[in-house]
Short mmCIF file of C-alpha atoms in Angstrom, two decimals:
data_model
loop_
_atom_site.label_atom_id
_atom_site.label_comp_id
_atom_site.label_asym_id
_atom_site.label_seq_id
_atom_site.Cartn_x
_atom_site.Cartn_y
_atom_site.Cartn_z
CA UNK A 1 26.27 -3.88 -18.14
CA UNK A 2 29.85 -2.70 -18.49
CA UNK A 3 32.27 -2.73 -21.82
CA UNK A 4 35.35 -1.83 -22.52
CA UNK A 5 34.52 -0.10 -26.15
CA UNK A 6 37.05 0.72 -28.82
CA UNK A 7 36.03 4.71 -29.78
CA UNK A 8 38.17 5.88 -32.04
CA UNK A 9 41.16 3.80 -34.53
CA UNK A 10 44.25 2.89 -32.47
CA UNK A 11 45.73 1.06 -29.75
CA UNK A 12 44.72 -0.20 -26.32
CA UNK A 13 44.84 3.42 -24.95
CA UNK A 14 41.63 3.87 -27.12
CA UNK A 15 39.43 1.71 -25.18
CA UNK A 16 37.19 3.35 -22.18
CA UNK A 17 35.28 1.41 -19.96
CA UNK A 18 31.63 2.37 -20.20
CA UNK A 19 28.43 1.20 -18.87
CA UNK A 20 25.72 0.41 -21.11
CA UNK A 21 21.66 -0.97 -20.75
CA UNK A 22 21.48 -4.29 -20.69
CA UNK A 23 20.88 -6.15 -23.79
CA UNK A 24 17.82 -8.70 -24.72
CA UNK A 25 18.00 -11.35 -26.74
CA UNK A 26 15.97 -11.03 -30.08
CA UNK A 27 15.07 -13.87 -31.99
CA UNK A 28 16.72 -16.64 -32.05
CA UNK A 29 19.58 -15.29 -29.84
CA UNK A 30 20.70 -15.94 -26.42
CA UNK A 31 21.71 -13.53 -23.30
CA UNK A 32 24.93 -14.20 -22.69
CA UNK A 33 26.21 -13.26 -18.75
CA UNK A 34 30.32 -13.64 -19.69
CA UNK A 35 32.58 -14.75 -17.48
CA UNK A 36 35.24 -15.08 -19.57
CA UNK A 37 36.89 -13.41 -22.90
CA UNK A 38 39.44 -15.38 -24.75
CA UNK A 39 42.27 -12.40 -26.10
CA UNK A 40 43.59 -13.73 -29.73
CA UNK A 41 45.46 -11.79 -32.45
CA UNK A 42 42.28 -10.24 -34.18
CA UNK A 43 41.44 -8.78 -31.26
CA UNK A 44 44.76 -6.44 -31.67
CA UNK A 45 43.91 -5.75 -34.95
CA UNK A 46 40.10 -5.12 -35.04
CA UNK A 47 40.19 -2.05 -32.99
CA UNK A 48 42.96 -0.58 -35.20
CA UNK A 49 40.70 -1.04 -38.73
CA UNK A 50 43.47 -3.54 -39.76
CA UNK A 51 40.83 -6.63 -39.34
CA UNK A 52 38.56 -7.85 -42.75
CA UNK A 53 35.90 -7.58 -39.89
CA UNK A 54 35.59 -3.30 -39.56
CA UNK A 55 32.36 -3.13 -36.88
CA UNK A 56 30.72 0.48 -36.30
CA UNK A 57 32.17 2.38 -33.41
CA UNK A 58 31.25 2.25 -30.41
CA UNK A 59 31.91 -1.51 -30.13
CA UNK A 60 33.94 -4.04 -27.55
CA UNK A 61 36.99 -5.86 -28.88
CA UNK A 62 36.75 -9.77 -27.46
CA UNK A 63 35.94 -12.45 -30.53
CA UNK A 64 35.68 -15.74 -28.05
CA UNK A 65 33.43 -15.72 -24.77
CA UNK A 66 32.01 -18.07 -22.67
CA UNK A 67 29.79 -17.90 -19.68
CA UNK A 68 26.02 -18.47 -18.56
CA UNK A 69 22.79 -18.68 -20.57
CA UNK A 70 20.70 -15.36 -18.80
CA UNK A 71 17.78 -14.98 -21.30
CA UNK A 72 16.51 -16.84 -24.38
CA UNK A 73 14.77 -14.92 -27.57
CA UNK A 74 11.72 -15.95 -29.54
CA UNK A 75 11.98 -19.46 -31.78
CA UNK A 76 14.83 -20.59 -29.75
CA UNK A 77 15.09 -24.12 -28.89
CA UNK A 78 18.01 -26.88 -27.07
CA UNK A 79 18.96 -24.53 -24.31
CA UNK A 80 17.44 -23.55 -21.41
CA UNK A 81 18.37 -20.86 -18.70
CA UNK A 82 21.84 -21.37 -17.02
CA UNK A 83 23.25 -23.48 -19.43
CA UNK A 84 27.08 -23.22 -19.77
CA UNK A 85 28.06 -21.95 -23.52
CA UNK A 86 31.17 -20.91 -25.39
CA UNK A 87 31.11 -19.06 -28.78
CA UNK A 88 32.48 -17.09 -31.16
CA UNK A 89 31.41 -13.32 -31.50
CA UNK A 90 33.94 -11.70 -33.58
CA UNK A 91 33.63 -8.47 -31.14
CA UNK A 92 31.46 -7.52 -27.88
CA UNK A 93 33.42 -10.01 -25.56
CA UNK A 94 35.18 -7.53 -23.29
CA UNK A 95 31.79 -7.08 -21.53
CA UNK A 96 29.45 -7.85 -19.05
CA UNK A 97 26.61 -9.09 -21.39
CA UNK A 98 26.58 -10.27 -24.91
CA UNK A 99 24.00 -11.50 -27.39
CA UNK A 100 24.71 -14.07 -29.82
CA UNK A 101 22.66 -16.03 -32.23
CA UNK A 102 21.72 -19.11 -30.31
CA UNK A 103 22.81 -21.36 -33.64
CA UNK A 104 26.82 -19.66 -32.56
CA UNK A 105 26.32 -20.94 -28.86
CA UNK A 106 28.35 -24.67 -28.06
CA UNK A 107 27.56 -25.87 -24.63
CA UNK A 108 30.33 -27.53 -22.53
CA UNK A 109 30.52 -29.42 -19.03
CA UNK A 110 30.61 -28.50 -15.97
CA UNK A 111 34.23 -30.07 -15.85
CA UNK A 112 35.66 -27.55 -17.90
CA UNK A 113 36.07 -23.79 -16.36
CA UNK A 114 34.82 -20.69 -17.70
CA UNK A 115 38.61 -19.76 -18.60
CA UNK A 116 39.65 -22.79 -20.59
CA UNK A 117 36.33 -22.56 -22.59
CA UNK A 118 36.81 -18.87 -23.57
CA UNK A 119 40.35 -20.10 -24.68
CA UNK A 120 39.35 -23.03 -26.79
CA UNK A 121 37.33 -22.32 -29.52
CA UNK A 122 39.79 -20.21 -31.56
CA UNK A 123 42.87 -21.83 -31.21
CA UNK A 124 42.06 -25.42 -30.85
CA UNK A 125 39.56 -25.24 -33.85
CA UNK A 126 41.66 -22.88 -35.82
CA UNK A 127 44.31 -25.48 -35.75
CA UNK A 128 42.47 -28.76 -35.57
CA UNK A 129 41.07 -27.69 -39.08
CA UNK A 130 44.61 -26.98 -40.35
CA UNK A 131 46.09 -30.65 -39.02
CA UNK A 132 42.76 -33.07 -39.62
CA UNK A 133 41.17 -31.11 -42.37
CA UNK A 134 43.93 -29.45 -44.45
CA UNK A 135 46.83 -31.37 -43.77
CA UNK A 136 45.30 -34.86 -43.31
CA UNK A 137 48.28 -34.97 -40.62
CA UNK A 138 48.90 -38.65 -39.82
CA UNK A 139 50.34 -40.92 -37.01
CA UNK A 140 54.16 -40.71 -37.55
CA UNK A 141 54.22 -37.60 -39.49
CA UNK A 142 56.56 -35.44 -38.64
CA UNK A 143 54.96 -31.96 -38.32
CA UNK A 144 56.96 -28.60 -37.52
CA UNK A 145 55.60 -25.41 -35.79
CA UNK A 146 56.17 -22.04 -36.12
CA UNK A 147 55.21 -19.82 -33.39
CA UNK A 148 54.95 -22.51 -31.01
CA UNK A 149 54.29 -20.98 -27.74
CA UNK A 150 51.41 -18.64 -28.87
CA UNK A 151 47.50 -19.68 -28.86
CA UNK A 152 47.24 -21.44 -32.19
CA UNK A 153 50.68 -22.86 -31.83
CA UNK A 154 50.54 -24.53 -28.54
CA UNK A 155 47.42 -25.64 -29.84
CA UNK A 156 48.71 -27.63 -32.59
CA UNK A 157 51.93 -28.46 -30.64
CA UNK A 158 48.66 -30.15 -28.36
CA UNK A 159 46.81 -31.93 -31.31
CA UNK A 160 50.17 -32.89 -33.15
CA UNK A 161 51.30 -35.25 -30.23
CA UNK A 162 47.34 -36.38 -29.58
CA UNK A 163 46.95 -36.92 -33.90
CA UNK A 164 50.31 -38.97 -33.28
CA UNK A 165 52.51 -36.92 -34.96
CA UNK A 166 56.20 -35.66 -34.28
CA UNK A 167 55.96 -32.49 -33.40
CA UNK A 168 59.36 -29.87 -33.64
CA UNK A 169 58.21 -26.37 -32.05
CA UNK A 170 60.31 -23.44 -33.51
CA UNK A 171 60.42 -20.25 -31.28
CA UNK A 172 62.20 -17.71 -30.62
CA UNK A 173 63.38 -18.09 -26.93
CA UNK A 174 64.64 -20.57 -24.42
CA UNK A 175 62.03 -20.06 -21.89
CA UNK A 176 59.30 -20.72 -25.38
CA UNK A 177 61.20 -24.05 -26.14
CA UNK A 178 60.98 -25.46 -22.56
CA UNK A 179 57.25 -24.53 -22.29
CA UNK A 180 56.67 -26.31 -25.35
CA UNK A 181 58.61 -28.91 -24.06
CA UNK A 182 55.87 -29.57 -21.29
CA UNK A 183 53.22 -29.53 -23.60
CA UNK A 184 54.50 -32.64 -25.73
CA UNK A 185 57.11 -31.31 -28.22
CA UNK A 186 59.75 -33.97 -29.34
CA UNK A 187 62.03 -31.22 -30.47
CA UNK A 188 62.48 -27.68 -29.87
CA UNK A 189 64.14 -25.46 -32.37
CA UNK A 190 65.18 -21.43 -31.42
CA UNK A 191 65.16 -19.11 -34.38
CA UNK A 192 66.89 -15.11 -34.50
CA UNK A 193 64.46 -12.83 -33.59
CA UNK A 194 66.51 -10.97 -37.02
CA UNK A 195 66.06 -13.51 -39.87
CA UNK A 196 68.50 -12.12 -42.10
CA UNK A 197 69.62 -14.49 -44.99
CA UNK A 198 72.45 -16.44 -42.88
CA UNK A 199 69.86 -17.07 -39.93
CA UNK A 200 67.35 -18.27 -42.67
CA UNK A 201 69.95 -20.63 -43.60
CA UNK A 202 70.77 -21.62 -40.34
CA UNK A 203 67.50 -22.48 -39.50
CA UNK A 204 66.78 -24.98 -42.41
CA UNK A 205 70.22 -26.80 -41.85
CA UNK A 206 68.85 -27.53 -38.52
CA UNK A 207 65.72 -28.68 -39.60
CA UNK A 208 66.71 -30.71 -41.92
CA UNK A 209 69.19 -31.93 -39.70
CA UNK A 210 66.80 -32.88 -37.09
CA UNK A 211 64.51 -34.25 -40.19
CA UNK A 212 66.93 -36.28 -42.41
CA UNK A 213 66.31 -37.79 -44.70
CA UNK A 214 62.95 -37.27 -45.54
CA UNK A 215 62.35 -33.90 -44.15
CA UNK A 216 59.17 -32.53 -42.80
CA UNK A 217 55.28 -33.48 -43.72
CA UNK A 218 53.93 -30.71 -42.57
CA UNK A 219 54.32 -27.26 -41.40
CA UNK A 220 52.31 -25.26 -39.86
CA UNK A 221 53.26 -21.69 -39.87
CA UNK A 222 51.41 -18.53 -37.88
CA UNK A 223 54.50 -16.56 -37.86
CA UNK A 224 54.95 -15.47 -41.61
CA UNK A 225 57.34 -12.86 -42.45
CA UNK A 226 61.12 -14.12 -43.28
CA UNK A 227 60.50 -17.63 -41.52
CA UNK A 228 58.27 -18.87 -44.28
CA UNK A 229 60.95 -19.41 -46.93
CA UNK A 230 63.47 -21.91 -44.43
CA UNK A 231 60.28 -23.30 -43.11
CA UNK A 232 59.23 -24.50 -47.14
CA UNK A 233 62.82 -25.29 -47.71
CA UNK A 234 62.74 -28.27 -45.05
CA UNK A 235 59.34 -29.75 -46.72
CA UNK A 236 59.86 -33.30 -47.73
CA UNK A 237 58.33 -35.06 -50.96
CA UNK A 238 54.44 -34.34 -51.41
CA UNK A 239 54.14 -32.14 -47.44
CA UNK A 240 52.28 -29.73 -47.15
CA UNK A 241 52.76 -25.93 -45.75
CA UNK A 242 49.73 -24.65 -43.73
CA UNK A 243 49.11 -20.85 -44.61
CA UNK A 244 47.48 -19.70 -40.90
CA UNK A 245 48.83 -15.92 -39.91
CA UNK A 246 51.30 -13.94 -40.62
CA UNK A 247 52.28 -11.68 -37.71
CA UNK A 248 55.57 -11.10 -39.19
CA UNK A 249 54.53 -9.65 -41.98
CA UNK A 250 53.24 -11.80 -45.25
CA UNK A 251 56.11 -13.59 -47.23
CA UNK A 252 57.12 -13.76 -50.84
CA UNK A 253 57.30 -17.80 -51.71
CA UNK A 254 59.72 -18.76 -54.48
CA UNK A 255 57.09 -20.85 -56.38
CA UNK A 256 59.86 -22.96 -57.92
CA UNK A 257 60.11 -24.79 -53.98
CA UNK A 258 57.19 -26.65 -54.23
CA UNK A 259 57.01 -27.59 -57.80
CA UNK A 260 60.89 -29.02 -56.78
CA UNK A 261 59.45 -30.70 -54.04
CA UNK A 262 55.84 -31.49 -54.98
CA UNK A 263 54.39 -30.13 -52.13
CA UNK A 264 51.44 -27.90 -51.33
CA UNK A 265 51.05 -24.76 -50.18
CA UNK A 266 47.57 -24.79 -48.41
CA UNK A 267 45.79 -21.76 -47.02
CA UNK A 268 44.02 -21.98 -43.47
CA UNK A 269 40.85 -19.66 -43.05
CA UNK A 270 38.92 -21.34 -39.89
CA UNK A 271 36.71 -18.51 -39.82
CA UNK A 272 35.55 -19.46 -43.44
CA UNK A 273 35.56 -22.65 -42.81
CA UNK A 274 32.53 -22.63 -40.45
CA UNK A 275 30.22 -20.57 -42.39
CA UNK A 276 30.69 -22.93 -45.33
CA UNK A 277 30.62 -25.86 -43.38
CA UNK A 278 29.12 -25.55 -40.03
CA UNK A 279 28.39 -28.98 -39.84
CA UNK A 280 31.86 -29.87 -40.08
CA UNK A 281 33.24 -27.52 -37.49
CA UNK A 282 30.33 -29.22 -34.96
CA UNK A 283 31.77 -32.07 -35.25
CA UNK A 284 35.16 -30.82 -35.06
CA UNK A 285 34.72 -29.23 -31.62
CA UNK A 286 32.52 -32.42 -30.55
CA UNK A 287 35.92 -34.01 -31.66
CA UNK A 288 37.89 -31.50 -29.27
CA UNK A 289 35.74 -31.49 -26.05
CA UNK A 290 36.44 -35.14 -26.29
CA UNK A 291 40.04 -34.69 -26.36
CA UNK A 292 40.07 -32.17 -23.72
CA UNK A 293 37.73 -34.88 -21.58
CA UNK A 294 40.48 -37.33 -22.10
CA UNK A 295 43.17 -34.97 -20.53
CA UNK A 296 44.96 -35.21 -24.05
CA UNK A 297 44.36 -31.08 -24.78
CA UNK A 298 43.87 -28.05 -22.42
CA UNK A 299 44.36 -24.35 -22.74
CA UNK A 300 47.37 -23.44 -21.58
CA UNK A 301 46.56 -20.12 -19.74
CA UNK A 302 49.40 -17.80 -18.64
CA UNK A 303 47.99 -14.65 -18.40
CA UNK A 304 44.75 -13.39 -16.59
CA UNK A 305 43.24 -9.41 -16.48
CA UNK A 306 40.38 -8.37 -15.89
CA UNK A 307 38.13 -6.57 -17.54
CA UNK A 308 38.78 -2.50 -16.97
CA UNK A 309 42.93 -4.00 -17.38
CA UNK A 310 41.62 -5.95 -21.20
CA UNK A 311 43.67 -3.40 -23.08
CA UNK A 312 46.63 -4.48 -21.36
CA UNK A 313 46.23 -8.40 -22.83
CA UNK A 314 46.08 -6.35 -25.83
CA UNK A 315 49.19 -4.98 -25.62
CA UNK A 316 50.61 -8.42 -23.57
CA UNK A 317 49.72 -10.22 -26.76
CA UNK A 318 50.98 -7.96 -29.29
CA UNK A 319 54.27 -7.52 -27.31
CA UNK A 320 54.64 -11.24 -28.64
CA UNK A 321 55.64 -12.40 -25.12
CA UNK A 322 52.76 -14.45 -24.32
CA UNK A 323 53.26 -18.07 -23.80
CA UNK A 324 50.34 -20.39 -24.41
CA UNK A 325 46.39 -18.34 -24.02
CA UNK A 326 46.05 -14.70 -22.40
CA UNK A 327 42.57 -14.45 -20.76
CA UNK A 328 40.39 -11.81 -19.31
CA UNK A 329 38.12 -12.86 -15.96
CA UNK A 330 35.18 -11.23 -15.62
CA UNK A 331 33.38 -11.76 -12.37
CA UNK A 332 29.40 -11.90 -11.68
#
């Protein structure tokens, strides 16, 4: 097999490709043969120690795979050789070959290609728990997004218009706004790439402008940094502010906003989510494939490398200037 390992703290210039023996499946895992490696923020972070997730070097960068069922370990039942799965891995996806615990593994149709299932898991279910689960977003709702061209974003621009929401995307550049415009977004909002007190200003006036009189039910923010604060300010009576990433470094919240405004402030950790309750996120992502089946959700890939290029979607990610998923193809 062949991985792209992360051997020493750093950037994307401290991955080698390598080749490694192949790996069995102990018990109750699966051989995985991947086709496909979803590239998400964590990845970015994992091989520079900055991650709550600090795996033993040598390892491969790559949290979300999906590809082809090539062995099956002792006291494993439900799957059977070449059976299409998706998962979660938290690292080892910029390979070959993975194992993963068979109970990770979520089988999808045939109608759905390797790529958009190695894009799906993370950002659809990251932000399908912050809209159904945290928010309890509902038709008519007006919900705004931060960040709205990235993974998660799009994402929730997706689920927003499919929950029957009205969705406003804030980014951060005309050619962001019009992409989001294709995916569904009622309104498109462009903030300063500096957000200096006047542009913080700025961008609640519009807004609320654009939200008047009520203002908005819920945000959903994976940007952090100095948008938080005009983001909270435009929260109407009793919404609710979605805590999911914070990219732009983690704000400081004047607590006296939503005590004036009786909203909540609610935090968004998918990843926790599905170890507490796993039965929850199953029927989340039986939720999803449904949607995607109906043509009302699909991964919005814009970027595809392959596997000895992986630290470049690194670096294409990081560089902010992705629109919608980044993907790495790995061929048989």
């Amino acid at each position: 097999m062949q991985a792209l390992l992360s051997v020493a703290s750093g950037g994307p210039e401290t991955l080698e490709l390598t080749t490694l023996p192949d790996p069995k499946p102990g018990k109750g895992e699966l051989l995985v043969g991947i086709k496909a490696a979803g590239v998400n923020f964590p990845d970015t972070l994992i091989i520079q120690d900055l991650y709550q997730i600090k795996p033993p070097r040598p390892f491969a960068p790559g949290g979300e795979i999906a590809g082809e069922v090539l062995a099956i370990g002792d006291g494993v039942t439900g799957f059977e050789i070449g059976d299409r799965v998706m998962a979660l891995t938290g690292h080892g996806g910029f390979a070959t070959h993975v194992t993963i615990p068979a109970a990770t593994a979520i089988k999808f149709p045939a109608t759905m290609p390797f790529e958009d299932a190695a894009c799906f898991i993370f950002t659809y279910g990251t932000s399908y728990h912050a809209l159904k689960d945290r928010a309890e977003l509902q038709p008519d709702e007006t919900l705004l997004v931060l960040g709205a061209a990235g993974g998660v974003g799009s994402a929730a621009v997706e689920l927003g218009k499919a929950m029957g929401a009205r969705v406003i995307a804030a980014v951060s550049s005309q050619d962001k706004a019009d992409f989001c415009q294709r995916l569904g977004a009622d309104e498109t909002v462009l903030y300063a790439q500096d957000m200096d007190k006047p542009n913080q200003k700025a961008f609640t006036d519009e807004i609320k402008r654009l939200t008047a009189p009520l203002g908005v039910n819920v945000v959903y923010d994976a940007v952090g940094g100095g948008y938080a604060e005009p983001a909270l300010r435009s929260v109407g009576w009793n919404g609710r502010y979605l805590v999911v990433g914070f990219p732009a470094g983690i704000p400081k919240i004047p607590l006296n906003l939503p005590l004036l405004k009786g909203c909540q402030i609610v935090g968004v950790f998918w990843g926790a989510s599905v170890l507490h309750n796993p039965e929850g996120h199953l029927k989340n992502m039986n939720d999803l494939i449904a949607l995607y089946g109906n043509s009302q959700i699909k991964p919005q890939i814009n970027a595809r490398f392959p596997l000895d290029r992986a630290g470049d979607a690194l670096t294409h990610l990081a560089n902010r200037s992705a629109l919608g998923k980044t993907v790495v193809e790995i061929p048989a």
